[in-house]
C-alpha positions as a printed Julia matrix, in Angstrom:
357×3 Matrix{Float64}:
  -0.16   -0.05   0.07
   1.14    3.25  -1.01
   1.3     6.36   1.14
  -1.28    7.89  -1.17
  -3.67    4.79  -1.01
  -3.34    4.58   2.82
  -4.06    8.31   3.29
  -7.36    7.64   0.89
  -8.59    5.52   3.63
  -9.39    9.08   5.64
 -12.48   10.89   4.08
 -11.92   13.76   6.26
  -8.27   14.51   4.19
 -10.69   15.3    1.18
 -11.83   18.49   2.86
  -9.06   19.35   5.44
  -5.96   19.67   6.18
  -6.36   17.78   9.47
  -3.78   18.62  11.59
  -5.33   17.88  15.15
  -4.57   14.32  15.83
  -3.0    15.37  19.22
  -6.81   15.67  20.09
  -8.73   13.72  18.06
  -6.83   11.5   15.12
  -9.01   11.19  11.84
 -11.12    8.13  11.43
 -10.61    5.78   8.49
 -13.52    3.95   6.35
 -12.6     0.66   7.86
 -12.77    1.96  11.33
 -16.17    3.35  10.83
 -17.65    0.37   8.8
 -16.43   -1.95  11.52
 -18.36    0.01  14.37
 -21.49    0.08  12.14
 -21.57   -3.09  11.23
 -21.49   -4.18  15.14
 -24.08   -1.7   15.53
 -26.13   -3.2   13.01
 -25.79   -6.87  14.32
 -26.49   -5.44  18.0
 -29.57   -3.86  16.61
 -30.96   -6.78  14.63
 -29.45   -9.76  16.91
 -29.42   -8.18  20.37
 -26.61   -7.78  22.82
 -27.15  -11.45  24.34
 -26.62  -14.97  24.16
 -23.6   -16.98  23.89
 -22.39  -15.91  20.53
 -22.48  -12.39  21.4
 -20.32  -12.66  24.65
 -18.03  -15.13  22.75
 -17.47  -12.46  20.07
 -16.91   -9.56  22.75
 -14.33  -11.39  24.89
 -12.58  -12.4   21.9
 -12.44   -8.93  20.71
 -11.09   -7.79  23.85
  -8.61  -10.42  23.81
  -7.41   -9.29  19.98
  -7.64   -5.4   20.81
  -5.53   -6.0   24.07
  -2.95   -8.2   21.87
  -2.98   -5.3   19.15
  -2.45   -2.05  21.7
   0.31   -4.25  23.24
   2.14   -4.4   20.14
   1.6    -0.85  19.28
   3.28    0.3   22.27
   5.86   -2.1   22.35
   4.7    -4.05  25.52
   3.8    -7.58  26.28
   0.12   -8.53  26.14
  -0.17   -9.43  29.78
   1.18   -5.94  30.8
  -1.84   -4.01  29.18
  -5.04   -3.11  30.73
  -7.68   -1.68  28.29
  -8.6     1.55  29.75
 -10.94    4.56  28.67
  -8.16    7.29  28.3
  -4.93    8.47  29.35
  -7.05   10.06  32.29
  -8.55    6.97  33.5
  -5.1     5.24  33.33
  -3.34    7.91  35.45
  -6.2     7.49  38.05
  -5.67    3.72  38.33
  -2.37    4.42  39.15
  -2.24    7.34  41.37
  -5.04    5.46  43.54
  -3.1     2.07  43.5
   0.42    3.23  44.52
  -1.35    4.13  48.19
   0.53    7.29  48.54
   0.42    9.29  51.76
   0.55   13.15  52.79
   4.32   12.6   53.55
   4.94   11.58  50.08
   5.9    13.73  47.07
   5.49   13.38  43.4
   7.72   15.22  41.04
   5.83   16.82  37.66
   6.04   19.54  35.24
   4.32   22.61  34.33
   3.58   21.42  30.86
   0.95   18.74  32.01
  -2.3    17.96  30.92
  -5.3    18.28  33.74
  -5.46   14.31  32.61
  -2.76   13.71  34.8
  -3.09   16.67  37.24
  -6.56   16.08  38.27
  -5.02   12.32  39.29
  -2.34   14.23  41.17
  -4.64   16.61  42.99
  -6.81   13.57  44.03
  -3.96   12.01  45.79
  -3.13   12.79  49.26
   0.76   13.34  48.33
   2.33   16.67  47.84
   3.18   17.59  44.34
   6.5    19.42  43.58
   6.43   21.24  39.85
   9.43   21.43  37.77
   9.44   24.64  35.48
  10.6    23.01  32.14
   7.69   23.8   29.77
   9.9    26.66  28.0
  13.3    24.97  28.57
  15.22   23.28  25.69
  15.02   19.87  26.19
  18.7    19.29  27.06
  18.25   21.69  30.08
  15.0    20.05  31.59
  16.78   16.94  32.94
  18.85   18.88  35.63
  15.65   20.94  36.68
  13.49   18.11  37.24
  16.46   16.13  39.17
  16.57   19.25  41.52
  12.95   18.9   42.47
  13.51   15.14  43.61
  13.98   14.59  47.63
  14.1    11.83  49.72
  10.27   11.86  50.03
   9.92   11.63  46.26
   8.05    8.36  45.53
   6.99    9.18  41.91
   7.79   10.97  38.72
   4.78   11.79  36.89
   4.76   13.46  33.41
   4.39   13.33  29.86
   6.44   11.46  27.38
   5.89   14.42  24.61
   4.43   17.62  26.25
   1.12   18.33  24.91
   1.55   22.1   24.98
   5.34   22.73  23.74
   5.51   19.42  21.74
   9.15   18.68  23.58
  10.05   15.48  25.04
  10.41   15.12  28.61
  13.35   12.95  30.0
  11.57   10.19  31.27
  14.13    7.34  30.38
  16.85    9.51  32.07
  15.26   10.34  35.13
  14.27    6.87  35.96
  17.93    5.77  35.11
  19.18    8.77  37.6
  16.8     8.17  40.31
  15.75    4.64  40.34
  12.21    5.96  41.14
   9.22    4.52  39.8
   8.17    6.67  36.4
   4.16    7.3   35.34
   4.03    8.47  31.95
   1.15   10.27  30.29
   1.7     8.86  26.86
  -1.04   10.57  24.91
   1.01   12.35  22.86
   3.22    9.44  21.91
   1.41    6.4   21.65
   0.99    5.68  18.05
   2.98    8.84  17.07
   6.34    7.28  18.04
   7.77    3.84  18.21
   8.59    2.96  21.9
   8.9     0.34  24.38
   6.35    1.25  27.01
   8.03   -1.03  29.57
  10.93    1.39  29.9
   8.64    3.15  32.14
   6.76    1.54  35.51
   3.07    2.9   34.27
   2.35    4.06  30.49
  -0.95    5.62  29.99
  -2.49    6.38  26.7
  -5.54    7.33  24.79
  -6.49    5.71  21.37
  -8.72    8.13  19.97
  -5.48    9.94  19.01
  -2.58    9.15  17.14
  -3.92    5.38  17.1
  -7.08    6.79  15.11
  -9.44    4.93  17.29
 -12.8     5.43  18.67
 -13.74    7.94  21.86
 -13.36    6.75  25.15
 -10.75    3.98  24.52
  -7.19    3.77  25.9
  -4.53    1.6   27.57
  -2.69    1.14  30.66
   0.94   -0.6   30.45
   1.85   -1.78  34.08
   5.58   -3.21  34.13
   4.92   -5.04  37.85
   1.0    -5.69  37.88
   1.14   -7.48  41.38
   2.83   -4.3   42.81
  -0.3    -1.85  42.05
  -3.3    -2.14  44.27
  -6.54   -2.57  42.48
  -8.58    0.38  43.84
 -11.93    0.21  41.83
 -12.24   -3.54  40.81
 -14.85   -4.04  37.8
 -16.73   -7.48  37.33
 -13.63   -7.65  34.53
 -11.0    -7.44  37.41
 -11.55  -10.98  38.79
 -11.43  -14.71  37.87
 -13.57  -15.67  41.1
 -15.36  -13.99  43.75
 -16.83  -14.75  47.4
 -20.34  -13.64  48.46
 -18.2   -11.32  51.07
 -16.75   -9.7   47.82
 -13.11  -11.34  48.26
 -11.87  -11.93  44.94
  -9.15  -13.66  42.99
  -7.39  -11.08  40.55
  -7.16  -11.67  37.11
  -3.49  -12.53  36.09
  -1.34   -9.51  34.79
  -2.93   -5.88  34.1
  -6.14   -7.16  32.85
  -6.89   -6.73  36.42
  -7.35   -3.23  36.15
  -9.62   -3.15  33.02
 -12.18   -0.49  34.42
 -15.04   -1.24  32.71
 -17.06   -3.24  29.98
 -15.67   -1.69  26.52
 -18.98   -1.43  24.29
 -18.19   -4.16  21.74
 -18.77   -1.66  18.58
 -15.96    0.45  20.0
 -13.62   -2.68  20.25
 -14.72   -3.61  16.4
 -13.54   -0.1   15.47
 -10.29   -0.14  17.37
  -9.33   -3.25  16.12
  -9.76   -2.17  12.76
  -7.86    1.17  13.1
  -4.98   -0.84  14.66
  -4.55   -2.63  11.68
  -3.84    0.26   9.52
  -0.14    0.77  10.13
   1.84    1.45   6.94
   5.53    0.4    6.99
   7.9     3.39   7.91
   4.85    5.16   9.46
   6.95    6.57  12.64
   9.67    7.92  10.17
   7.34    9.62   8.14
   5.64   11.5   10.73
   8.79   12.58  12.24
  10.13   13.83   8.79
   6.66   15.39   8.23
   7.12   17.32  11.77
  10.65   18.45  10.75
   8.99   19.71   7.51
   6.53   21.56   9.37
   9.24   23.29  11.53
  11.13   23.95   8.39
   8.18   26.0    6.8
   7.02   27.92  10.09
  10.58   28.86  10.23
  11.62   30.89  13.54
   8.34   31.1   15.64
   8.65   27.51  16.0
   8.66   26.81  19.79
   9.42   23.21  19.65
  12.77   21.93  19.47
  14.24   19.93  16.58
  13.94   15.86  17.0
  11.05   15.74  19.48
   7.84   14.07  18.59
   5.25   14.77  16.03
   3.76   17.9   17.4
   5.05   21.38  16.48
   3.95   24.52  18.44
   4.63   27.86  17.42
   4.04   31.25  18.25
   1.8    33.95  16.88
   0.79   37.58  17.42
  -2.82   37.32  16.63
  -5.36   36.1   19.5
  -5.29   32.38  19.12
  -8.97   32.06  19.94
  -9.55   34.31  16.66
  -6.95   32.8   14.49
  -8.1    28.78  15.33
 -11.61   29.65  14.18
 -10.55   31.36  10.88
  -7.95   28.7    9.91
 -10.81   26.42  10.17
 -12.94   28.29   7.74
 -10.18   27.64   5.35
 -10.01   24.04   5.67
  -7.11   24.0    8.15
  -7.63   22.03  11.46
  -5.09   22.8   14.43
  -5.74   23.89  17.76
  -4.71   26.77  20.58
  -2.69   26.04  23.34
  -4.66   27.29  26.59
  -3.2    30.6   27.93
  -0.36   30.92  25.57
  -0.28   32.77  22.27
   0.64   29.09  20.6
  -0.74   27.3   18.03
  -0.07   23.36  17.78
   0.1    21.32  14.94
   0.0    17.55  14.75
   1.96   16.01  12.08
   0.78   12.2   11.42
   2.01    9.86   8.99
  -0.73   10.72   6.78
   0.33   14.39   6.7
   0.84   15.43   3.34
   3.2    18.51   1.77
  -0.15   20.07   0.41
  -1.62   20.14   4.08
   1.45   21.98   5.31
   1.29   24.09   2.46
  -2.17   24.98   3.14
  -1.76   25.7    6.58
   1.18   28.25   5.95
  -0.61   29.66   3.27
  -3.61   30.33   5.35
  -1.46   32.03   8.51
  -1.53   35.96   8.79
């Protein structure tokens, strides 16, 4: 399959230079069709009976294996989640942190992680690294680590600046467990999620899956407490509520994922052209080149490119949309964020640059 053929699977590209996969990725025809087919089956045949539940459970296993492969993790270490936020909450609740414990994070985090930190009784230390060159962030983060630090929690790729934070390096330097918000790297970058203790991610972004789907990689499932068990968390249970947890990270599965969503996600994960990671990085580099000196994102980071503007972002983003260019503003900053996927074309980027004031 050529790049043009793969790109043609996404009807949205016929109308838009779609550059916002960091929020929601484009949907392929096969993804939408798989969901529609399952919805039709549910409508006509009902959501009950042996064959229906056999199909649903088989889809869970299928998606779990495909998602694990997509982030470079063994299948048994992956839990099916609903979002990055869901995964972060599972981890923060399960660690059993106390009021004397500390967690180090950055000033470039999404509320999907920050909300989970706020709900924890631990004290949060924030390293001001959002606007630093990536090579300077490690030292600043290390200065926030104290003898009370029990967890390092931050993004793999900052959703605001597009720069990477030094997750691997910090773990090596400190030996502390690391929770990574992988919302802007899962599906965008080739990675090994087991390099971290916990890796939470969403599937509707760079993996181009349905809404309310996600994953959580837990490197040592036995060491994390299940604090919000679902029916899917157990292999057997007693009338008292005592139960035998499922093996591996499946014990953290938080709910029953709708079967149409599973069908759509499975189809989305099958669309993975060879060389997609390299192409996405190349398109991000080309975007940097075209935007020039206004770019905030350092070279060689992820697939987000953030640049400064003089106009009001709240006014510019809608104007760009009217011209067929979909990007997003970064809240509280005079910045625009561009998401460059393997599907991004030179024409998309030229359309963006041509529409800018």
